Short mmCIF file of N, CA and C in Angstrom, two decimals:
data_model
loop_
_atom_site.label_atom_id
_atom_site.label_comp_id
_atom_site.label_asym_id
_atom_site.label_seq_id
_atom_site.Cartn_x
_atom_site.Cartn_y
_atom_site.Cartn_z
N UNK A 1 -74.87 58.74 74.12
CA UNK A 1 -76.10 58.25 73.60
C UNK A 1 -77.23 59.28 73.77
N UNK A 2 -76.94 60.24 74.72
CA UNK A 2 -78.22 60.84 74.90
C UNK A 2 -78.29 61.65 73.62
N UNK A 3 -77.00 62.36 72.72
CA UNK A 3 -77.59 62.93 71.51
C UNK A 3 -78.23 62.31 70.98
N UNK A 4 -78.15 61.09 70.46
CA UNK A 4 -78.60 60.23 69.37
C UNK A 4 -79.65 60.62 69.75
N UNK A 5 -81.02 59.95 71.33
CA UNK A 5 -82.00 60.38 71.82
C UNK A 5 -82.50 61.29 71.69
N UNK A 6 -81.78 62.38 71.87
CA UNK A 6 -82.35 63.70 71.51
C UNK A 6 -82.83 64.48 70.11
N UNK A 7 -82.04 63.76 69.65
CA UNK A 7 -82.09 64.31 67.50
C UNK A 7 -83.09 63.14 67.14
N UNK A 8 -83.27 61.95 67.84
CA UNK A 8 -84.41 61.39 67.42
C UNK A 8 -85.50 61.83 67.74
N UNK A 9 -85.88 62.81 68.94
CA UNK A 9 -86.98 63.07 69.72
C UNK A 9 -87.91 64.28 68.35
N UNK A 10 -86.33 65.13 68.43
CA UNK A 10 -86.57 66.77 67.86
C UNK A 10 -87.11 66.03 66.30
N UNK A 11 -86.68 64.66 65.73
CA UNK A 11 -87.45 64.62 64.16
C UNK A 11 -88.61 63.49 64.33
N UNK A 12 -88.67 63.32 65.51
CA UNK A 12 -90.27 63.07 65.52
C UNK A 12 -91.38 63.96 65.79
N UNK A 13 -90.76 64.83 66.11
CA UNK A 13 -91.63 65.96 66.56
C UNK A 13 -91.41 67.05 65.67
N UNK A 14 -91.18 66.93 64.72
CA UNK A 14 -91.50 67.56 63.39
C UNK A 14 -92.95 67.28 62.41
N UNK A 15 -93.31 67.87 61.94
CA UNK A 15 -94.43 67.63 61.07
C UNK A 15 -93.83 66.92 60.15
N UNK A 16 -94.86 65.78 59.45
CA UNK A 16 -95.24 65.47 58.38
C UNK A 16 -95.55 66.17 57.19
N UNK A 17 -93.89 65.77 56.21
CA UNK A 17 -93.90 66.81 55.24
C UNK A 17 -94.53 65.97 53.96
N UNK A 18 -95.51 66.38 52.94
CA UNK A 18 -96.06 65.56 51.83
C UNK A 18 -94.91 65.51 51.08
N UNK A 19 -94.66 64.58 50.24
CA UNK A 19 -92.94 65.28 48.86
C UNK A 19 -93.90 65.82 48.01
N UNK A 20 -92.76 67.45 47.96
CA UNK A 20 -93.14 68.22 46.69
C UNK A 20 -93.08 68.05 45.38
N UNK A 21 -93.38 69.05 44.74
CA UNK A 21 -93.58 68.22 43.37
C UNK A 21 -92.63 67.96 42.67
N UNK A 22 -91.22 69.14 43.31
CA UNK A 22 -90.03 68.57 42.46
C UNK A 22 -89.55 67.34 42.56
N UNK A 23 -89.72 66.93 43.61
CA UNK A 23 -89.32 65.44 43.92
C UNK A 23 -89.82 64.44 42.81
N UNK A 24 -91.37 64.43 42.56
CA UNK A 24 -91.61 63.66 41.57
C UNK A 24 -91.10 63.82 39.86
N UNK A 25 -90.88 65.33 40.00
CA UNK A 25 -90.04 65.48 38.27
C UNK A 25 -88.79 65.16 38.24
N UNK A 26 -88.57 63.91 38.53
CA UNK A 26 -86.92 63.60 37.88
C UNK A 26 -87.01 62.91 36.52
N UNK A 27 -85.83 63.03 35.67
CA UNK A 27 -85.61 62.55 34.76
C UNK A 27 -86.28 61.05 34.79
N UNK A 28 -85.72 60.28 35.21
CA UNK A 28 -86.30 58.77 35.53
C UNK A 28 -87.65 58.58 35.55
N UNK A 29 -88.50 59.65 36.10
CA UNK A 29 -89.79 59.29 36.31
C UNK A 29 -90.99 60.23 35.11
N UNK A 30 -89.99 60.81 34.45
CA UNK A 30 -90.81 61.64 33.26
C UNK A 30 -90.28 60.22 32.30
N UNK A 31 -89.15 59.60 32.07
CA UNK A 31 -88.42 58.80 31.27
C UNK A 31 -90.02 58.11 31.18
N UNK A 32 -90.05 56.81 32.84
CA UNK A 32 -91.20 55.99 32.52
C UNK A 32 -92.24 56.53 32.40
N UNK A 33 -93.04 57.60 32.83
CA UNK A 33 -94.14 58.15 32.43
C UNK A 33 -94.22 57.82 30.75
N UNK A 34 -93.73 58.63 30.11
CA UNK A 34 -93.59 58.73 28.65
C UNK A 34 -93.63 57.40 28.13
N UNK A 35 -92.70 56.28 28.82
CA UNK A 35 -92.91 54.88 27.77
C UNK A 35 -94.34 54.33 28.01
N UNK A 36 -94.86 54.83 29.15
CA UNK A 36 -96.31 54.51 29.64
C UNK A 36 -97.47 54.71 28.53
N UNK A 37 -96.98 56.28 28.50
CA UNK A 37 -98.21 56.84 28.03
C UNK A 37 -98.03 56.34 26.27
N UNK A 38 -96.58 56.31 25.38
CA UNK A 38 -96.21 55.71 24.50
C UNK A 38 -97.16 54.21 24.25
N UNK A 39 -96.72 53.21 25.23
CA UNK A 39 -97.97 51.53 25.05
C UNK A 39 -99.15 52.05 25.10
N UNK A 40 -99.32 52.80 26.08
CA UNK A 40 -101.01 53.28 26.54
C UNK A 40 -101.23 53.28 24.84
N UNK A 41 -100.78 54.68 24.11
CA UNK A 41 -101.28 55.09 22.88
C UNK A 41 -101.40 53.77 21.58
N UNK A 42 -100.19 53.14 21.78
CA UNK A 42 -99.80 52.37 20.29
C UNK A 42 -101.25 50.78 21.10
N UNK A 43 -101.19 50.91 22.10
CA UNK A 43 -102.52 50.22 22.48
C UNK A 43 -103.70 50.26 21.81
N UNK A 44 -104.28 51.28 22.17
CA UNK A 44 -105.23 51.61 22.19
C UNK A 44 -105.86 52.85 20.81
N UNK A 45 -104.65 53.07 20.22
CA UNK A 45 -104.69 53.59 18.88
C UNK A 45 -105.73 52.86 17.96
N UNK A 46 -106.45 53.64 16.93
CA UNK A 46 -107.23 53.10 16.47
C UNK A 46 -106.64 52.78 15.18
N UNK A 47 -107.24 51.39 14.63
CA UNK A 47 -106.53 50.64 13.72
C UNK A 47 -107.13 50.85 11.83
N UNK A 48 -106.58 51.13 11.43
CA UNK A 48 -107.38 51.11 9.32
C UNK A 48 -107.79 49.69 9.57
N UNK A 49 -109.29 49.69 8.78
CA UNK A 49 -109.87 49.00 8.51
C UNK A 49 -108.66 47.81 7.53
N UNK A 50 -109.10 46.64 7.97
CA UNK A 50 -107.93 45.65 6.99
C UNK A 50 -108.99 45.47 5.12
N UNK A 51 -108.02 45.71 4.30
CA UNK A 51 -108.20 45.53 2.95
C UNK A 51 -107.94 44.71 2.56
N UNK A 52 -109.23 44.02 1.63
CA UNK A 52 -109.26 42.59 1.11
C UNK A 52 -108.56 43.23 -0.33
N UNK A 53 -107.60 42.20 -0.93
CA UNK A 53 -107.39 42.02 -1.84
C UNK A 53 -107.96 42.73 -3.24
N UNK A 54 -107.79 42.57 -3.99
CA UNK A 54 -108.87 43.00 -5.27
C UNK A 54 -109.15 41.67 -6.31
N UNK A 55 -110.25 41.28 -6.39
CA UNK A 55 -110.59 39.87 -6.91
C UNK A 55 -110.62 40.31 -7.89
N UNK A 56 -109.92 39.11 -9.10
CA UNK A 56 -109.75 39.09 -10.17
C UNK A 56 -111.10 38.57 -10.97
N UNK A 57 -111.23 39.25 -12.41
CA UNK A 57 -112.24 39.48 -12.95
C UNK A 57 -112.99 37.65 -13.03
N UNK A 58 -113.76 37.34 -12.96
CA UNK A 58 -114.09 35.73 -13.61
C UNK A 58 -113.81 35.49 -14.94
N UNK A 59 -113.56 34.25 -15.37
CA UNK A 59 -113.11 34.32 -16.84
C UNK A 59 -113.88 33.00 -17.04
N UNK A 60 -114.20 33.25 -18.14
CA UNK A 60 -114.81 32.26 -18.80
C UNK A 60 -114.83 30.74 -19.82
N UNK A 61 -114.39 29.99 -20.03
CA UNK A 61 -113.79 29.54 -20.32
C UNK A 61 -114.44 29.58 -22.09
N UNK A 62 -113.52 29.72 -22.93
CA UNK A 62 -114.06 30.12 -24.50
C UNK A 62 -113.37 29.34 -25.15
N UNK A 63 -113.67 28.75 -26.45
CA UNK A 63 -113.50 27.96 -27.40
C UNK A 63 -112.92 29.00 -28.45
N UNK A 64 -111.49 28.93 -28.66
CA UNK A 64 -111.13 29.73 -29.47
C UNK A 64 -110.76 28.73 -30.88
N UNK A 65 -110.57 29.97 -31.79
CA UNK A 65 -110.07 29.20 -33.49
C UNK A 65 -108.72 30.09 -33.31
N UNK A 66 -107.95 29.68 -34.52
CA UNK A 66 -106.62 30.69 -34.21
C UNK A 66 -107.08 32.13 -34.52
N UNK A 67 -107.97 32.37 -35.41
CA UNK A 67 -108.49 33.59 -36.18
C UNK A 67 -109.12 34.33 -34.60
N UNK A 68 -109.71 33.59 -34.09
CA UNK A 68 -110.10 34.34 -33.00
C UNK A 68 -109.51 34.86 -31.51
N UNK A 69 -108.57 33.40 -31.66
CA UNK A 69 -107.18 34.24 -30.38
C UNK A 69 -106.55 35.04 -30.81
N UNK A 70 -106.41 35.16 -32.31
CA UNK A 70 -105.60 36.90 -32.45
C UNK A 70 -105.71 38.06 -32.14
N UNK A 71 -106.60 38.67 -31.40
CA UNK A 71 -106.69 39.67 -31.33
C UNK A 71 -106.53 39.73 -29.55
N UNK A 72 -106.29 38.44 -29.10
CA UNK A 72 -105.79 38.66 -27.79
C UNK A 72 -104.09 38.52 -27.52
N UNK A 73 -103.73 39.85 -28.49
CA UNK A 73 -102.04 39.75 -28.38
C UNK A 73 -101.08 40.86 -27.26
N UNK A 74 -102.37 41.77 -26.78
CA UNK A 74 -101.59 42.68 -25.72
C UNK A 74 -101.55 43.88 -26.39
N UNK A 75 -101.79 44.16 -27.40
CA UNK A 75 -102.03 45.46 -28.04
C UNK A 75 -103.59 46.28 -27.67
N UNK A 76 -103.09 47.72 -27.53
CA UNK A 76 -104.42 48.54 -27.42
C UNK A 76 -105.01 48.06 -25.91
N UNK A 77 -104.34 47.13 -24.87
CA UNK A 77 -104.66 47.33 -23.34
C UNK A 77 -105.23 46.01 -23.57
N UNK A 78 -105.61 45.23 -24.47
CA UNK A 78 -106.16 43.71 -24.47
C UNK A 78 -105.01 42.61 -23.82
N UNK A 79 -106.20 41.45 -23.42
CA UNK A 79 -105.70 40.33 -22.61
C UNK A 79 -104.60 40.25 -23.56
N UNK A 80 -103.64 39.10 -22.55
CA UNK A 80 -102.69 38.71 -23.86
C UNK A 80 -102.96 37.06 -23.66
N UNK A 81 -103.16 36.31 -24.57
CA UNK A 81 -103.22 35.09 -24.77
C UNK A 81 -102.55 34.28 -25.25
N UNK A 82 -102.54 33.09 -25.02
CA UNK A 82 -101.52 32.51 -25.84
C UNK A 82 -101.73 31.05 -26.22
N UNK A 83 -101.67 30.19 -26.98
CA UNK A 83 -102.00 28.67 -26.58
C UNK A 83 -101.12 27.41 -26.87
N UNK A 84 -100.74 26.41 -26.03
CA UNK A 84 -99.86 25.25 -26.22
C UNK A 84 -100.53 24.31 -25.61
N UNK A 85 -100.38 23.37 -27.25
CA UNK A 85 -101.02 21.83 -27.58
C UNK A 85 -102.55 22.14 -27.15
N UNK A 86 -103.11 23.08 -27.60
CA UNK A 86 -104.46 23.27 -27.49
C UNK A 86 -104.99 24.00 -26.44
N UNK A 87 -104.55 24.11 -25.50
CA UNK A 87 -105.16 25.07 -24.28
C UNK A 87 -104.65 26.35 -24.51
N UNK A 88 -105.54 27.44 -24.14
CA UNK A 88 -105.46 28.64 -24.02
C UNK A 88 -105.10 29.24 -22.73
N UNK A 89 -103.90 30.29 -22.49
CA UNK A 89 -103.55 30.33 -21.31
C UNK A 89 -103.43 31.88 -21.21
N UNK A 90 -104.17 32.54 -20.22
CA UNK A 90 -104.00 34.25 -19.74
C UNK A 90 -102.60 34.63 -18.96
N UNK A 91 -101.86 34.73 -20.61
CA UNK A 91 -100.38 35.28 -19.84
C UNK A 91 -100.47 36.77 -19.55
N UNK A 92 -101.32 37.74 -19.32
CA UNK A 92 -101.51 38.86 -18.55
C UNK A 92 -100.64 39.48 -18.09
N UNK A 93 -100.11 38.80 -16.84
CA UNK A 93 -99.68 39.05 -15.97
C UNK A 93 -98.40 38.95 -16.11
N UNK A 94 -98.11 38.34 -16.93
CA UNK A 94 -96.42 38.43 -18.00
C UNK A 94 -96.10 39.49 -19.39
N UNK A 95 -97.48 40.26 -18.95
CA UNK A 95 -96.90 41.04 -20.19
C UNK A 95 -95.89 42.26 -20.55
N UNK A 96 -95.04 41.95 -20.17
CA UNK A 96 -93.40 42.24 -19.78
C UNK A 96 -92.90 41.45 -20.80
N UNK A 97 -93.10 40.14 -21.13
CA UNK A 97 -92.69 39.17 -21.67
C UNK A 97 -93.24 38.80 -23.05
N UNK A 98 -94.65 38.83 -22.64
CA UNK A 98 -95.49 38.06 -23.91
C UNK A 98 -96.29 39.25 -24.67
N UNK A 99 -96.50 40.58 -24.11
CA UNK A 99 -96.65 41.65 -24.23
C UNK A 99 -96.25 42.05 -26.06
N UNK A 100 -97.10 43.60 -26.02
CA UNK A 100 -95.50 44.31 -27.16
C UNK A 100 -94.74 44.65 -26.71
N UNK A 101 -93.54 44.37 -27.54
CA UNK A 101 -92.23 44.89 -27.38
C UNK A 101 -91.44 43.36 -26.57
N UNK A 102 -92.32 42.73 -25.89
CA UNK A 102 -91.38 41.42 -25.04
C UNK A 102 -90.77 40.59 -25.86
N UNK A 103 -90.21 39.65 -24.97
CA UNK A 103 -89.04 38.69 -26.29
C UNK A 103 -90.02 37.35 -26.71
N UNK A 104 -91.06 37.15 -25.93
CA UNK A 104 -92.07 36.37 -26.37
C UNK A 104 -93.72 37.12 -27.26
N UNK A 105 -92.65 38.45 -27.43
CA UNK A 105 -94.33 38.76 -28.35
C UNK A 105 -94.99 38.37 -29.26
N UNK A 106 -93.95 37.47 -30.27
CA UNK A 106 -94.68 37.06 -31.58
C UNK A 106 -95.48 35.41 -31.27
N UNK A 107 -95.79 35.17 -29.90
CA UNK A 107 -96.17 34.35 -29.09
C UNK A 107 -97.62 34.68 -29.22
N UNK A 108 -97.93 35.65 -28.59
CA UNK A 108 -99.33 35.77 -28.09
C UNK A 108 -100.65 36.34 -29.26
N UNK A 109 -101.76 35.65 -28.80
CA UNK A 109 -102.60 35.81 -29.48
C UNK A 109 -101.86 34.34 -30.41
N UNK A 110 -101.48 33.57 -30.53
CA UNK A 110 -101.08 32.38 -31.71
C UNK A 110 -100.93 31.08 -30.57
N UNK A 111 -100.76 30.35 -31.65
CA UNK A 111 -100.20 29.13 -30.97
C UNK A 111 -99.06 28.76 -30.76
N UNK A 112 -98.03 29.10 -29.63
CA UNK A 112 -96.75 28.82 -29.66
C UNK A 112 -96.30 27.47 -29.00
N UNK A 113 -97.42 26.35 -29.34
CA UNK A 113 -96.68 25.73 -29.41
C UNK A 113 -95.26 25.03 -30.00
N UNK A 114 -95.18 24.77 -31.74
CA UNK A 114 -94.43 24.79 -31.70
C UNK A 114 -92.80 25.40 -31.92
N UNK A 115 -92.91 27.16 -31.87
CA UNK A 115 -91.70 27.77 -31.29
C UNK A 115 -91.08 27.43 -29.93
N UNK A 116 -92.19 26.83 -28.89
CA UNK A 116 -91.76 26.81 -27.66
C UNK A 116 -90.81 25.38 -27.84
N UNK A 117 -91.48 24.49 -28.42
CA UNK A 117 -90.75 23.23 -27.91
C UNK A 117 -89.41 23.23 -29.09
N UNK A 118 -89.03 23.83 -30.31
CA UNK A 118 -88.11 24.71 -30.60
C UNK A 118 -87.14 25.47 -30.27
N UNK A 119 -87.77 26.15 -29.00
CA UNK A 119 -86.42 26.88 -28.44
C UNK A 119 -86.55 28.33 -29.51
N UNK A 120 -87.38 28.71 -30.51
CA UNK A 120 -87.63 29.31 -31.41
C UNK A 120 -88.57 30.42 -31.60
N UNK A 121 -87.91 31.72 -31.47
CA UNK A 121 -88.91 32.73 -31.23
C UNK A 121 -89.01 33.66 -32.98
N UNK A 122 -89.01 32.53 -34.08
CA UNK A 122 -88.77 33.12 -35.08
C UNK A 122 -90.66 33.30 -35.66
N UNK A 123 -90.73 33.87 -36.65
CA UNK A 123 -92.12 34.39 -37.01
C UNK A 123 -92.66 32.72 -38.00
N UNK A 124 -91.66 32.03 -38.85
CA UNK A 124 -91.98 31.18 -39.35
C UNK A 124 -92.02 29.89 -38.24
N UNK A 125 -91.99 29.71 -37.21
CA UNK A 125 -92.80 28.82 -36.22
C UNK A 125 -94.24 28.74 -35.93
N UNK A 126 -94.46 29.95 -36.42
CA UNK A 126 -96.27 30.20 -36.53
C UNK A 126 -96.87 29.58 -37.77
N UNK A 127 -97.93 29.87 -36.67
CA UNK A 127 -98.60 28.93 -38.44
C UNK A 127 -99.46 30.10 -39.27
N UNK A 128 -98.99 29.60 -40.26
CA UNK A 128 -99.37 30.77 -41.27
C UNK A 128 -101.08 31.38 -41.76
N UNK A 129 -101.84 29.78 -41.85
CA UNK A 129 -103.01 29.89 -42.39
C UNK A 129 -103.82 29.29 -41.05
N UNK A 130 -104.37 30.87 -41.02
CA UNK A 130 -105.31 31.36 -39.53
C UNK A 130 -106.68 30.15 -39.85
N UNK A 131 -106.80 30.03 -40.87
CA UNK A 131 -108.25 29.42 -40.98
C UNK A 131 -108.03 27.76 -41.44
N UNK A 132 -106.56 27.44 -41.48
CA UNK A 132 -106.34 25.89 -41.66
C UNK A 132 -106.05 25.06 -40.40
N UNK A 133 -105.81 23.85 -40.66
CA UNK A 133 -105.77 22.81 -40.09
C UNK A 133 -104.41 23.13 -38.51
N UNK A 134 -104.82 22.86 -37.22
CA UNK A 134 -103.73 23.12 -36.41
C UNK A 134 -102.53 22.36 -36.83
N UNK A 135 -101.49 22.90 -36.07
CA UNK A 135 -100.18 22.46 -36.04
C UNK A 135 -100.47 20.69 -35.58
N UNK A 136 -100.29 19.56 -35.71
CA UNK A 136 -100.41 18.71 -35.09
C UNK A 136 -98.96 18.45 -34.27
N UNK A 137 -98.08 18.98 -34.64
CA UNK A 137 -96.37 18.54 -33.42
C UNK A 137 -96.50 17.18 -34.12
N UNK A 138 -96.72 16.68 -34.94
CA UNK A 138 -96.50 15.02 -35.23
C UNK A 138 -94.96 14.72 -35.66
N UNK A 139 -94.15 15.78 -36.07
CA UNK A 139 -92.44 15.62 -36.99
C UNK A 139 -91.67 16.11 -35.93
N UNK A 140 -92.16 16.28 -34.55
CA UNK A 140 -91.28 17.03 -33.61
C UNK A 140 -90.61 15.49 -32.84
N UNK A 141 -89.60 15.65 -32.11
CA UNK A 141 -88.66 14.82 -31.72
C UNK A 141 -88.91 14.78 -30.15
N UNK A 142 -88.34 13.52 -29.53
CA UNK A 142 -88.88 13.32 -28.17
C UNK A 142 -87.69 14.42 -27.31
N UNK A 143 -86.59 14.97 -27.59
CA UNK A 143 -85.97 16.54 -26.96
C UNK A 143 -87.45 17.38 -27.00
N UNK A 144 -87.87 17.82 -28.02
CA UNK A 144 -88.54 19.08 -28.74
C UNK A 144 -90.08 18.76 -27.76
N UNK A 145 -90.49 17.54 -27.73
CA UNK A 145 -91.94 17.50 -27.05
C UNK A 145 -91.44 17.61 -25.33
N UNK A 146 -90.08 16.77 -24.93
CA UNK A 146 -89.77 16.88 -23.11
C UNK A 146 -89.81 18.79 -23.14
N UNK A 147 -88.96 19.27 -24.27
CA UNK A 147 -89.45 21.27 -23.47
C UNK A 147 -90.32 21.89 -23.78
N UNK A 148 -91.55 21.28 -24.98
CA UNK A 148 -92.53 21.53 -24.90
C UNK A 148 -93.51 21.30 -23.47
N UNK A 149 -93.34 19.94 -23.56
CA UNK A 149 -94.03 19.82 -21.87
C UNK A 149 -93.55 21.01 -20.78
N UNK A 150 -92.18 20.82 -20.62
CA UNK A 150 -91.66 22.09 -19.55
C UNK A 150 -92.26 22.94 -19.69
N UNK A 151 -92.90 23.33 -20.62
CA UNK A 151 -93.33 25.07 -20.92
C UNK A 151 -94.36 24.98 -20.52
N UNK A 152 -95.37 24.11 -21.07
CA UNK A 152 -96.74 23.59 -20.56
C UNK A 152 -96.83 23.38 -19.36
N UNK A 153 -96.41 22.82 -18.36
CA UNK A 153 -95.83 22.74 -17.13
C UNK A 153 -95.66 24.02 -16.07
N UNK A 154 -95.18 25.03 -16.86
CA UNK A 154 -94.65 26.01 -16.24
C UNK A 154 -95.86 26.85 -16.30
N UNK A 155 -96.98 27.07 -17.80
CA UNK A 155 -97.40 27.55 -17.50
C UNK A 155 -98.65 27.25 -17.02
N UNK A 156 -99.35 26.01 -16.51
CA UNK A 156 -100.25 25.81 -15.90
C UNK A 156 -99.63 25.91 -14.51
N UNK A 157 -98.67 25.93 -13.82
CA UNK A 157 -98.34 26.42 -12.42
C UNK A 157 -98.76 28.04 -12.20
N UNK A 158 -98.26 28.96 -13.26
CA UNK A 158 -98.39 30.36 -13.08
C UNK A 158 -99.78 31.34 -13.80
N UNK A 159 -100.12 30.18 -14.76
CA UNK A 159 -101.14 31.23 -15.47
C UNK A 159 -102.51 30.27 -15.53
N UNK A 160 -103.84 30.84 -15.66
CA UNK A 160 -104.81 30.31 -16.06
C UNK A 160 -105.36 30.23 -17.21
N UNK A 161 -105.65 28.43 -17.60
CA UNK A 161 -106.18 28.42 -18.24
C UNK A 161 -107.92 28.94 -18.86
N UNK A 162 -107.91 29.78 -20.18
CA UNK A 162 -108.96 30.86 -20.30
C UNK A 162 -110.02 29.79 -21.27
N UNK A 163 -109.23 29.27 -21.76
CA UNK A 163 -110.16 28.31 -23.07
C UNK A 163 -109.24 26.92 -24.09
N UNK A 164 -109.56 26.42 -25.15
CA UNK A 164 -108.82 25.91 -26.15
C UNK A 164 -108.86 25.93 -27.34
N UNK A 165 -108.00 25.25 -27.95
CA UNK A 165 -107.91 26.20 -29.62
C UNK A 165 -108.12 25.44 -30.43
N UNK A 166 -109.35 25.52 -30.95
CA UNK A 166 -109.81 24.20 -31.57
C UNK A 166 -109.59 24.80 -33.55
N UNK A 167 -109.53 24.06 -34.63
CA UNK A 167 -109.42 24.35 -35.92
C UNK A 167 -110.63 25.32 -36.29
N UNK A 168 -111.01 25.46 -37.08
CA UNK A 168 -112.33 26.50 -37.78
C UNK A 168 -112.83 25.39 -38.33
N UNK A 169 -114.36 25.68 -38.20
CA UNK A 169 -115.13 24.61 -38.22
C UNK A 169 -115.69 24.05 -37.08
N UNK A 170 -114.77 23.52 -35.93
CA UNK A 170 -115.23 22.55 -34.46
C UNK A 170 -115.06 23.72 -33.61
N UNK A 171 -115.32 24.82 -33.84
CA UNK A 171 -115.81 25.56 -32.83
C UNK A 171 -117.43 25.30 -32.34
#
């Protein structure tokens, strides 16, 4: 026992050593340093201002004749319009579709109503005389008015109504 005593004596009576600095550079302790200073940054990083949306133009609501929704067919960068059973609706945002060149182009700027409840994207579904009496749908069949509604339906869920399409004259 007296070694034990003795090798305890001789390392108490050693100085007080500080740990050097290699001691503190181990892998492990550069590892957490780094995820430290990593939160520290993604913390305290400064943030982009948050961006509102871009508000869509106001629209007005306008009393169209057919003569006068024509020229809202999507040509030359214009709205594209369109109208069923009298309301006017800003298909815009479909003009992929209702556009030139789309499979609903001979749609816009007219009244499609009744091509739509038709099923009919032919040119003689339009009505011919811009300055006569509207389509009334009065010879159409209760099939032909249920997918007329659908359409109507569909597009007051997705598009806004801009105005309605009244004959020439009751403008």
């Amino acid at each position: 026992m007296d070694y034990v005593e003795q090798r305890m004596a001789q390392e108490a009576a050693k100085p007080a050593v500080a740990a050097d600095s290699s001691s503190l550079l181990t892998p492990l302790n550069l590892l957490i340093l780094g995820l430290f200073l990593y939160t520290a940054y993604s913390f305290f990083k400064p943030q982009p201002p948050a961006a509102l949306p871009k508000e869509e133009p106001a629209v007005v609501f306008t009393t169209f004749t057919p003569r006068t929704l024509l020229p809202y067919n999507g040509e030359n960068n214009a709205p594209v319009y369109l109208a069923v059973r009298g309301r006017v609706f800003d298909v815009t945002r479909g003009r992929n579709f209702y556009g030139p060149g789309g499979p609903y182009a001979n749609f816009a700027g007219r009244d499609a109503s009744r091509g739509l409840a038709c099923g009919s994207f032919d040119e003689d579904m339009l009505t011919k005389d811009l300055d006569g009496p509207l389509d009334t749908l009065s010879d159409l069949g209760r099939d032909e008015l249920e997918a007329l509604q659908g359409w109507e339906d569909r597009f007051s869920e997705k598009y806004l109504v801009v105005g309605k399409l009244v004959p020439v004259g009751d403008e």
